[in-house]
C-alpha cells in the first residue's frame, strides 16, 4: 500500500474483451471493484489478482494489474505464496462458489486460519457456471441441474458459517445488485489487515437466473436484507420495524421491534474476539429466500501471517547476524586434508 | 600377549560396520557418531541408514529393527559397502534381520543380555542362535552390554531406565577402540548433546568409556585396527548428508541468484529434513511455509516465483503425484522454480523409509498435455549441493520449473565433502524485466531468441502489469488464444526451450581407459556403486566403460553418440528400467537394465556380476 | 447393522503386532473401541474401517474387520464410496489431526455436510506423529517443533467449531484418559444416523507429551472438563460449583453457580437445529489448558446421503420401471438399414 | 428452368457442411439436428463440433464463434471431412474464422443482415468482405436470414428477440432443402423441443419452413442434391456421440458384470456429459456422486470397488493429474475400477474445449513408483461403447484400475451406430471370494496363477475380514511387509499381471492388401482419419499398410513382430509423439511421428502427404 494515485476507471481496465455472458452479475462486481480502486487511488503495479478456474475466475484478465489465472481451487494457495514473498503488495483472490468451496475448500480455510493478508471475493452464484450448470456446494438441496436431474442431495455450505468456523478474522457478505454496498463492503475488506472473506451473491442469468431475486430485488430488499452495522441494534424492514434478538440458546430470531422494544435487540459488534455472535447471525437465513444479513459479520485484528514470517526473519537476523554461507557450510565439524 | 602388543593396531585399508538394534536403541545416533568421528579423523566414508516406517515399531521385533551401515577407508570410498565385515547386533531381532548380510568370517558382536526367551521369541527364534553352531561361520563376540552398562553407570546416579539406554554408547566405545577412533571428540560430543542433563551425561560418558576400555582389556580381541586417513584432495572437509547438502545448496543458490529463498513444503519422509534444516536458517532470509498439503506448497511456490523469489518445494513420490496439475500451470506460465523429489519406495505408500529411483518416468511425463520439464539428478550425498545450484541455474535462466531428483539413500546417507570456496560459486542471477519490450507495451511471452526464456516481470514494477494463466497464450503477447497454429507453435516453443538446454550443460564424460565394448550408464545415486562395480570388473581384467548422467532431461548433447559407440549398454537402476526406456526411445539402442527394486541400494557385486554376465554373453535377469 | 453377535475383545483383534510407541494414547482408544464392539455385539463382517496415513491411521490393521489403510487425507472420500455403495455396512473413519484437518480438510467438511453415515474418529494429538514431530493444524500458535524452531505462526483450527461450521449433524469430543467417556461418546456416534465427528484428545508421548494433561489428568478433570449432558444445566467442578451462561452477545462464559443461580445456566440441548449454541460452547476453551467442554455438542437428525441416493434409485425404478438396456440403446431416434 | 426441373436433385456421394455462427446462434443445435436427420435418412456420417471455452464469449467476436462440421455420405464415412464444401456463416466473425477452410469453389452461405459496421469491426474486418472480390473463389450466397426469419415468424406472435433467435432454424431449413432432407422429422423434433412454449414453437417451425421454401423458390440454387443412404451393414442404427456411447457402455458393462454401477465424478469439459447422462439413468440402479473434486471422486471409486461395485470415474487431463496418488493406491491394493480420460488440449487449462491425445504418457507413467495400469483407447464415437466394456472386462478380471482414453473429438463427435444385440454382449462377471483360501485363513493377496489376479472379497462376507492399504504387502498374506526380496517380488508380480493381459487381448490386425513398405500405426481417435488417408494414398497407387491399436498397454502380443516387418512406420498423433516413444522404446524401431497439436483433428490430406513424403524418401516435419 503506497501513496494513493489518481487514476480513472479506464486505467484499471485491460484491452481484453470481457467474456462473460451478457447480463451476468460478474459485470457489476467488476465495475464496483474498478470504481473502488479509483476511489482508493490504488497503484496498478502493487495490485495482484489471483484466481482459480470458473467464470468468476476470469476476473484478473479484466484488471490492468498483475494477475494469475491459476487452476481450479488453488487460488488461495498461490496467493499465499505471493503475499508471503511480498508483503508490500495487495493480494486479491477472486473465486466462485465451486472454485472456493468445492475443490478449493481446504486452501480457503487454511488461508483464513493463518490470516494471510488476502482479500478474497467469492462470487456465489450457487451454480457451476463455466461447466454449464451443475449444482455447487452452495446450491439448495433438491436443485435440479444437468448432474442432478432428480434433485441434488447435498446440504449446502453456509459460506459465512464455514469461514467463521475456520477462524477467519474478517467475514462479510454483499450482492451484485447494490454497487454502493459492494463498494462499502470491499472497501472494508481492503482496509482490514488480515484475511478478508467477502461473499458476493451473484446472479448467473444463464444457469441459475434469479437465485437471489427474493432478497436482492429492489422491491424486497428493505424487508429481506438485514444490513449489519457495527455498534447498532440489528433491525431492518421498510420502516425498520423488524429486529433481531438472541434466544436462550444463543440463537438469533427475528422479531417485530414493536413487540419487544429496541433495547432487546442485539447490538451488532463485529469486533468480538469470540465469533459466536457472528456465527449465530449467519444462521438466521438458511438460504437467500428469507431475511438475510449482509455487511460485515466479523472484523477482528490479529497479526497477519506474512508479517509474522517477516518478523521471524528480522528477529533471527538481529539476534544471530545475517547468515554467513561459508560459516554455515563449515558448521558441524570439519577437518583439513593437507 | 601383553597389553602393549595388544595395543598395537593392525593397519587395514577399509572396513564396513553395521550397527543394528531396536528402533529405541539409538542405532542411528551411534552410527552417525562413529561416522563423524571417522570423518574428522580423515577417513573417506559412505553411510547407509535403514529404519522402519513406524516411529517405534514393537520393541524386540524384526519390524522394529533399525540399522546403520558405514564403510570407512583410507582411499576413495564410493559406497557404504556391499556387506558388513562387522555386525553389532543389540538384540536377537537385529541379529536375525542382519546376519545374513555379514560376510563369512566377519565379526559379530552381540549384546548377550538380550538373548533371553521373550526377545528370542519376538524375533522368531526357536532356541538361542548363540548356542549351537548356526553362527559358526562368524567370529562371534558375546558381550553382556546391558549389564556392563548398568554397572558402569552406577555412579552417575541415573535412573536404571536411562542407564540401560546408554548401552549404545557402550557399543560405540567398543567399536571406537576396535578402529582406534580418538576418544575425546566423542566425549565432547556427548557433553554437548546431554548438556543440562547432568546425570544422563555422566552415564553416557561412563558407558562410552566402559566400552572403549572393555575392548582394551578384554581378551576377546587380538588388537585394534588402524585405518589411515584417506588420501583425498587437500582442503577443508566436513561430513554431510544429502538432505543437509540440498538445504545448503538452496541457500547457496539463492545467494548465487541474488534472490530471497522461498520454501514451501509439506512434511513427508524422507524429504522433511530439508524443511527442518531451512526452518532454522531464518537469518539467511529464508522464508519457510509448512503448507496444508503438497498442492498448497507448490501453489505457494508458483505465487512466490511470480512475485520474484527463488521458489522451491521438496517432497517425495506421493507429493509429486499431487503436484502434477500445478506443475502443468508452472510449465504453461513459464515461471522459474525448483521441485525436489526425494524418491522413496513405491507405488503408493510403499516403503516410505526406503530408497528407490522409481519416479523418473513420473517427473518426466506425469502432467497432462505436452508439459516438458528439465530433470537434474544428484549422484551422491555431497553432490546434492552442486546439483541443487545447477537445477536452480536452469530454472532461472530458462524460466521453467525444474525437477531435482535425490532419493532416500542420498538424503540420509553421508560422506565427507570438500567444502567449496563460497566466493567461487557461480553467478546464476538473471535480470527482472524493467521496461516495455514491444513498443510501449509489455509482452510477457516475448522470448529471448537464444534461450527462448520469457521475461520475468515482477509485481511492483511500474508499467509491466500483466496477467498469466494456464489457458493457451498467444505467442508474444501472452493473451488468451485458442487458434490452432498458435497452439502448435507454443507447444513447440515450450518443447524447444527445454530441449535447447542441452546446449548449456556439460557433455557426458566417459571413463573408458581401454576402449571397452560395454558401457555402464548410471544416473542418480547409483553413481558410486556403478563406478565401484566397474572398478571391480576392471580388477578382474575386464574392459568396461562408465558414464554417468546428472542431467536426465534434456540429455547431454553427446549422449546419442556415446551410446551408439558401444555395442552394449548396461543401465543399473533402482526401478524396472526407467532410464533404459528413455534411452531406448531416444537413441534406439538396446540398453539393458539391471534392476533392483528392494528398497535398498545396489551392492557393487550385483552390478559387477551383470557386467561379467553380459561380457560373457549371458542373459541378465 | 444386523443382529447383535456375542464376541469377545479378542475376536476384534488381528494377528498383527500393534506398532504404536509404548505409552501412546492410541492404545487406549483401540481398547475402548474394541470393548464397545463387544458391548454392541457388532458382527465383524459388517464393519469397515477406513483410514488415511499417520500413526492414528494404522488403526484398521488392528481391528479384525474389513479395512482400508488408504492415503493421506483421503479417508472420508474413500469411506463415502464404501458407504454409498453399501448402506448396509457400518463405515468408520479413523484419522489424525494432520490427516483430517491439514491435507484432508476438504473431504472431511464435504462428507459432513452431505451427512454420509460415517463414524469419524479424529485422534487429535496436536502434532504430526508419524513424520516425527512437526506442528499440525491443531497445534497451539508458537509451538516449537522441528519445522518451527522459532515457534509456529498458524492459528490452529478448533475442530469442533470447524465441523459445526461445516453443517455436521453430530459433533462430540472425548479423550484417551477416560475409557468410559470414550465408550459413551463413540457409542452415541455409532447410534447416530448420519455423519458423526468425534474429536479424541490423544496423547503422543513421544512428540507432544502432556498436551492435554492440564485438563485430562485425573486430579484436574473435575475442574477442567465440562461434561455436556443433554437437557441438563451446564455445570462442572469438583462440587459442580461452576456453570456456563450466555452473555448478551451469545457467547458462553464460565461463572460460579453460587453467584448467578442455577436457573441462569444454559440448559444443554444437543438437538437444536440451529448449531449456534454448540458453536458458542466450542469457543469456551481456546485450547486444552482451560475448562473444556467434552461430550456431545450436537446431534440432529437429517436424512443420510446414502439413504437419499438409494431412495432416488428406488423411486426412479418405481416410476420408470427397471432400466431396459436394449431400449436405452435404441433411444433418441433409430433407423434400419436393410 | 422450371420449378420441376429445379426440384430434380442431383445425386452426389458426399458433402461436408460446416455451420458457423456466434455462441448464441445455436450452431451446435443446428448441426446436431441436421446430423440426426441425415442419420435417420440413412447416410453414413461423422461430425466435428467446435466451440469456445467461454459460456458466451462476446457476441460477434472471433472468440465467440461456435461451429459444427458434418460429413454425410452414401458410403462408409471415416471422418467429418478435411474441409467443408459448404460453409454457413451466420455473421462476419464466423466467416472470418472459417472461410480459410472452405474448399475453393465451395458454397458459402452468409447471413447478409449481420454484415454491418459493428459486427464487421468486431470481427476485425475493414470493409465488407462480401463487397469486392475477396471471396471470388467461392460460390457466395447472400441471404438476409435475420430479416426473413423475422418476417416468417411474424404470425407466431413471438417477441422479436425470440423471433430472431430462430434464424438458425431458417439456415437449417435451407440446408435441409439443399440436401433433400425430409421435413417432417425435423418439424416433429422442433415440436418436442419447444413443447409448452407455443409461440416459440410456432416461430421455429415457421423459420424452418421458410428456409426450406426459400431454397425451393429462390433463384439462387439450380437444384438440390441427393445423397443416397449408405450401404452399411444391415441392422438397426442410431446416431451416437462418444460421451453417450461411453455412458451406455458403462451401463452395459455393469449388466455384463452383474454388478451395480457406481460413478463418482467432478464436472469438467469435455467429460461432464457422461455424468449428466448417467445421472438420469437411476432406474438402471446407477449411483452417481458429484464429488467435491477429482481426488474425492476417485477416492470414492476406490471405496466402492472395495465394496464390490463396478466403480468408475471420468474426467479430463487436469483431473487425471489430481488422481495420480489415489491411482497408485488402487494399483497397490489391486482393486478393479475404470478411469476414463476424455482428453483435451493441454498443458494446464490449455484449450479446454478442444481435442488432443496428449495424456498418453501421463496415464502410462503418471504415478510415483512402479505402478503399471492397462490402457484401452476408443477409436470412434460409437466404439466408445465397446471399448468401455472391454476396459471393464480387463479391470474386473485382473483386479486392476484400467484407463479408458477418449478425447474431445470422440466425446462430442457423432456417427451412426449399428446397435449391438444386447443379449450377445459378453459376460464379464467375476466371482467374489466366499471362503478362506489358505487353510482356514483368508489371504487377500493369494493370486490366481493364471491371471495373477487376487481374490475380491467384499465386506459383509463372513470370515473374509481383511485389511488392505498402500504399504507394501507380503506376497500372499497381504500383511504389511518391508522386506527387500518381497518388495522386488511384488513389484514384479504387479508388472507381470499387467503385461500378462497381452495374452488375453486380440492381436493387432493389419490392413495391407499389397505387401507395403510403410506401416501407418494409429491409436485412439486418429483411427478414422488414418484409414481415410491410407485409402487416399492407395488411390494414388501407393502401397501402405494400416494397423490400429485399441489396447495401448499392454500392446497386443504380435505388435513387435508387426512393426519389425515394415521398414518404415508412421504414427499420426495429436501430440508430440507419445505412442512413438512407447513403440520405439519397446521394439527399437524407428517409428516416425506425424504430429498435430492444434486442438483439432487431423485432416486426412495431412497424413496422406506424410505417407507420400516418406515413400518418396523425404523428411516429414
Ligand atoms: C481440476 C479441474 N477440475 C474441473 C474443472 C472444470 N471446472 C472449471 S470451472 C468449474 C466450476 C465453476 O464453478 P464456480 O467456481 O462456481 O465458478 P462460476 O463459473 O460459477 O463463476 C469446474 C468444475 C477444472 N477446470 N479443473
Ligand atoms: C501425500 C502425502 N504427504 C505427506 C505424507 C507424510 N505424512 C504421513 S502421516 C503425516 C501426518 C501425520 O499426522 P496426523 O494425521 O496428525 O497423525 P498422527 O501420526 O499424529 O497420528 C504426514 C505428513 C504422506 N504420507 N502422504
Ligand atoms: S455462465 Fe453464468 S456466471 Fe458464467 S458468465 Fe454466464 S451468466 Fe455469468
Ligand atoms: S509417535 Fe506419538 S502418536 Fe505416533 S505412535 Fe508414537 S506416541 Fe503414538
Ligand atoms: Mg459458481
Ligand atoms: Mg496427529
Coordinates of N, CA, C and O in Angstrom, one line a residue, chain D residues 256-336:
Chain D
X256 N -23.3 -56.6 -17.9 CA -22.5 -57.8 -18.3 C -21.7 -58.3 -17.1 O -21.3 -59.5 -17.1
X257 N -21.4 -57.5 -16.1 CA -20.6 -57.9 -15.0 C -21.5 -58.3 -13.8 O -21.0 -58.8 -12.8
X258 N -22.8 -58.1 -14.0 CA -23.8 -58.4 -13.0 C -23.5 -57.7 -11.7 O -23.5 -58.2 -10.6
X259 N -23.1 -56.4 -11.9 CA -22.7 -55.6 -10.7 C -23.5 -54.3 -10.8 O -23.8 -53.8 -11.9
X260 N -23.7 -53.6 -9.7 CA -24.3 -52.3 -9.7 C -23.2 -51.3 -10.2 O -22.0 -51.5 -10.0
X261 N -23.6 -50.3 -11.0 CA -22.7 -49.3 -11.5 C -22.6 -48.2 -10.5 O -23.6 -47.6 -10.0
X262 N -21.3 -47.8 -10.1 CA -21.1 -46.7 -9.2 C -20.2 -45.7 -10.0 O -19.1 -46.0 -10.5
X263 N -20.7 -44.5 -10.0 CA -20.0 -43.5 -10.8 C -19.8 -42.2 -10.0 O -20.8 -41.6 -9.6
X264 N -18.6 -41.9 -9.7 CA -18.3 -40.6 -9.0 C -17.4 -39.7 -9.9 O -16.5 -40.2 -10.5
X265 N -17.8 -38.5 -9.9 CA -17.1 -37.6 -10.9 C -17.2 -36.2 -10.5 O -18.1 -35.8 -9.7
X266 N -16.3 -35.4 -11.0 CA -16.4 -33.9 -10.8 C -16.5 -33.3 -12.2 O -15.8 -33.7 -13.1
X267 N -17.4 -32.4 -12.3 CA -17.6 -31.9 -13.7 C -16.4 -31.3 -14.3 O -15.6 -30.6 -13.6
X268 N -16.2 -31.6 -15.6 CA -15.1 -31.0 -16.3 C -15.3 -31.2 -17.8 O -15.7 -32.3 -18.2
X269 N -15.2 -30.2 -18.6 CA -15.3 -30.3 -20.0 C -14.1 -31.1 -20.5 O -13.0 -30.8 -20.1
X270 N -14.2 -32.0 -21.5 CA -15.4 -32.4 -22.1 C -16.0 -33.7 -21.6 O -16.6 -34.5 -22.3
X271 N -15.8 -34.0 -20.3 CA -16.2 -35.3 -19.7 C -17.6 -35.2 -19.0 O -18.2 -36.2 -18.7
X272 N -18.0 -34.0 -18.7 CA -19.2 -33.8 -17.9 C -20.5 -34.5 -18.4 O -21.3 -35.0 -17.6
X273 N -20.6 -34.6 -19.7 CA -21.8 -35.2 -20.2 C -22.0 -36.7 -19.9 O -23.1 -37.2 -19.8
X274 N -20.9 -37.3 -19.6 CA -21.0 -38.7 -19.1 C -21.8 -38.7 -17.7 O -22.7 -39.5 -17.5
X275 N -21.4 -37.8 -16.9 CA -22.1 -37.7 -15.6 C -23.5 -37.3 -15.8 O -24.4 -37.9 -15.2
X276 N -23.8 -36.3 -16.7 CA -25.1 -35.9 -16.9 C -26.0 -37.1 -17.4 O -27.1 -37.3 -16.9
X277 N -25.4 -37.8 -18.3 CA -26.2 -38.9 -18.9 C -26.5 -40.0 -17.8 O -27.6 -40.4 -17.7
X278 N -25.5 -40.3 -17.1 CA -25.7 -41.4 -16.1 C -26.6 -41.0 -14.9 O -27.3 -41.8 -14.4
X279 N -26.5 -39.7 -14.6 CA -27.4 -39.2 -13.5 C -28.9 -39.4 -13.8 O -29.7 -39.4 -12.9
X280 N -29.2 -39.5 -15.1 CA -30.6 -39.6 -15.4 C -31.0 -41.1 -15.5 O -32.2 -41.4 -15.8
X281 N -30.0 -42.0 -15.3 CA -30.3 -43.4 -15.5 C -30.5 -44.2 -14.2 O -30.0 -45.3 -14.0
X282 N -31.2 -43.5 -13.2 CA -31.2 -44.1 -11.9 C -32.1 -45.4 -11.9 O -31.8 -46.2 -11.0
X283 N -33.0 -45.5 -12.8 CA -33.7 -46.8 -12.8 C -32.9 -47.9 -13.3 O -33.3 -49.1 -13.3
X284 N -31.7 -47.6 -13.8 CA -30.7 -48.7 -14.1 C -29.9 -49.1 -12.8 O -28.9 -49.8 -12.9
X285 N -30.3 -48.5 -11.7 CA -29.5 -48.7 -10.5 C -28.2 -48.1 -10.5 O -27.3 -48.5 -9.7
X286 N -28.0 -47.0 -11.3 CA -26.7 -46.3 -11.3 C -26.6 -45.3 -10.2 O -27.4 -44.4 -10.1
X287 N -25.6 -45.5 -9.3 CA -25.4 -44.5 -8.3 C -24.4 -43.5 -8.9 O -23.3 -43.8 -9.3
X288 N -24.8 -42.2 -8.9 CA -23.8 -41.2 -9.3 C -23.6 -40.2 -8.2 O -24.5 -39.8 -7.4
X289 N -22.3 -39.8 -8.0 CA -22.0 -38.8 -7.0 C -21.2 -37.7 -7.7 O -20.3 -38.0 -8.5
X290 N -21.7 -36.5 -7.5 CA -20.9 -35.4 -7.9 C -20.0 -35.0 -6.7 O -20.4 -34.5 -5.8
X291 N -18.7 -35.4 -6.9 CA -17.8 -35.2 -5.7 C -17.3 -33.8 -5.6 O -17.5 -33.0 -6.5
X292 N -16.6 -33.5 -4.5 CA -16.1 -32.2 -4.3 C -14.9 -31.9 -5.2 O -14.5 -30.7 -5.5
X293 N -14.2 -32.9 -5.7 CA -13.1 -32.7 -6.7 C -12.8 -34.1 -7.2 O -13.4 -35.1 -6.8
X294 N -11.8 -34.1 -8.1 CA -11.4 -35.4 -8.7 C -10.8 -36.4 -7.7 O -10.9 -37.6 -7.9
X295 N -10.1 -35.8 -6.7 CA -9.4 -36.7 -5.8 C -10.5 -37.5 -5.0 O -10.4 -38.7 -4.7
X296 N -11.5 -36.7 -4.6 CA -12.6 -37.3 -3.9 C -13.4 -38.3 -4.8 O -13.8 -39.4 -4.3
X297 N -13.5 -38.0 -6.0 CA -14.2 -38.9 -7.0 C -13.5 -40.2 -7.0 O -14.1 -41.3 -6.9
X298 N -12.2 -40.2 -7.3 CA -11.5 -41.4 -7.4 C -11.4 -42.1 -6.1 O -11.3 -43.3 -6.0
X299 N -11.3 -41.4 -5.0 CA -11.3 -42.0 -3.7 C -12.6 -42.8 -3.4 O -12.5 -43.9 -3.0
X300 N -13.7 -42.2 -3.8 CA -15.0 -42.9 -3.6 C -15.0 -44.1 -4.5 O -15.6 -45.1 -4.1
X301 N -14.4 -44.0 -5.7 CA -14.3 -45.1 -6.6 C -13.5 -46.3 -5.9 O -13.9 -47.5 -6.0
X302 N -12.5 -46.0 -5.3 CA -11.7 -47.0 -4.6 C -12.6 -47.6 -3.5 O -12.6 -48.9 -3.4
X303 N -13.3 -46.8 -2.8 CA -14.2 -47.4 -1.7 C -15.3 -48.2 -2.3 O -15.5 -49.3 -1.8
X304 N -15.9 -47.8 -3.4 CA -16.9 -48.6 -4.0 C -16.4 -49.9 -4.6 O -17.1 -50.9 -4.6
X305 N -15.2 -49.8 -5.1 CA -14.6 -51.0 -5.7 C -14.4 -52.1 -4.6 O -14.7 -53.2 -4.7
X306 N -13.9 -51.6 -3.5 CA -13.6 -52.4 -2.3 C -15.0 -53.0 -1.9 O -15.1 -54.2 -1.5
X307 N -16.0 -52.2 -2.0 CA -17.3 -52.6 -1.5 C -18.0 -53.5 -2.5 O -19.1 -54.1 -2.2
X308 N -17.4 -53.7 -3.7 CA -18.0 -54.7 -4.6 C -18.8 -54.2 -5.8 O -19.6 -55.0 -6.3
X309 N -18.6 -53.0 -6.2 CA -19.4 -52.5 -7.3 C -18.5 -52.2 -8.5 O -17.2 -52.2 -8.4
X310 N -19.1 -52.1 -9.7 CA -18.3 -51.6 -10.8 C -18.1 -50.1 -10.7 O -19.0 -49.4 -10.9
X311 N -16.9 -49.8 -10.3 CA -16.7 -48.4 -9.9 C -15.9 -47.6 -10.9 O -14.9 -48.1 -11.4
X312 N -16.4 -46.5 -11.3 CA -15.9 -45.7 -12.4 C -15.9 -44.2 -12.2 O -16.7 -43.7 -11.4
X313 N -14.9 -43.6 -12.7 CA -14.9 -42.1 -12.8 C -14.4 -41.7 -14.1 O -13.8 -42.5 -14.9
X314 N -14.8 -40.5 -14.5 CA -14.3 -39.9 -15.8 C -13.9 -38.5 -15.5 O -14.5 -37.8 -14.6
X315 N -13.0 -38.0 -16.2 CA -12.5 -36.6 -16.1 C -11.7 -36.3 -17.4 O -11.7 -37.1 -18.3
X316 N -11.0 -35.2 -17.3 CA -10.1 -34.9 -18.4 C -8.7 -34.6 -17.7 O -8.6 -34.8 -16.5
X317 N -7.7 -34.2 -18.5 CA -6.3 -34.1 -18.1 C -6.1 -33.6 -16.7 O -5.5 -34.2 -15.8
X318 N -6.6 -32.4 -16.4 CA -6.4 -31.8 -15.0 C -6.9 -32.8 -13.9 O -6.2 -32.9 -12.9
X319 N -8.0 -33.4 -14.2 CA -8.5 -34.4 -13.2 C -7.6 -35.6 -13.0 O -7.4 -36.1 -12.0
X320 N -7.1 -36.1 -14.2 CA -6.2 -37.2 -14.1 C -4.9 -36.9 -13.3 O -4.5 -37.7 -12.5
X321 N -4.4 -35.7 -13.5 CA -3.3 -35.2 -12.7 C -3.6 -35.4 -11.2 O -2.8 -36.0 -10.5
X322 N -4.7 -35.0 -10.8 CA -5.1 -35.0 -9.4 C -5.3 -36.4 -8.9 O -5.2 -36.6 -7.7
X323 N -5.7 -37.3 -9.8 CA -6.0 -38.7 -9.3 C -4.8 -39.5 -9.1 O -4.8 -40.6 -8.7
X324 N -3.6 -39.0 -9.5 CA -2.4 -39.8 -9.6 C -2.1 -40.6 -8.3 O -1.9 -41.8 -8.3
X325 N -2.2 -39.9 -7.2 CA -1.8 -40.5 -6.0 C -2.8 -41.7 -5.6 O -2.4 -42.7 -5.2
X326 N -4.1 -41.4 -5.8 CA -5.1 -42.4 -5.5 C -5.0 -43.6 -6.4 O -5.2 -44.7 -6.0
X327 N -4.6 -43.3 -7.6 CA -4.5 -44.4 -8.6 C -3.3 -45.3 -8.2 O -3.4 -46.6 -8.4
X328 N -2.3 -44.7 -7.6 CA -1.2 -45.6 -7.1 C -1.7 -46.5 -6.0 O -1.4 -47.7 -5.9
X329 N -2.6 -46.0 -5.2 CA -3.2 -46.8 -4.1 C -4.1 -47.9 -4.8 O -4.0 -49.1 -4.3
X330 N -4.8 -47.6 -5.8 CA -5.6 -48.6 -6.5 C -4.7 -49.7 -7.1 O -5.1 -50.8 -7.1
X331 N -3.6 -49.3 -7.7 CA -2.6 -50.3 -8.2 C -2.1 -51.1 -7.1 O -2.1 -52.4 -7.2
X332 N -1.8 -50.5 -6.0 CA -1.2 -51.3 -4.9 C -2.2 -52.2 -4.2 O -1.9 -53.3 -3.8
X333 N -3.5 -51.7 -4.1 CA -4.5 -52.6 -3.5 C -5.1 -53.5 -4.5 O -5.9 -54.4 -4.1
X334 N -4.8 -53.3 -5.8 CA -5.3 -54.3 -6.8 C -6.8 -54.4 -6.7 O -7.4 -55.5 -6.6
X335 N -7.5 -53.3 -6.9 CA -8.9 -53.3 -6.9 C -9.4 -52.9 -8.4 O -8.7 -52.1 -9.0
X336 N -10.5 -53.5 -8.8 CA -10.9 -53.2 -10.2 C -11.7 -51.9 -10.3 O -12.5 -51.6 -9.4

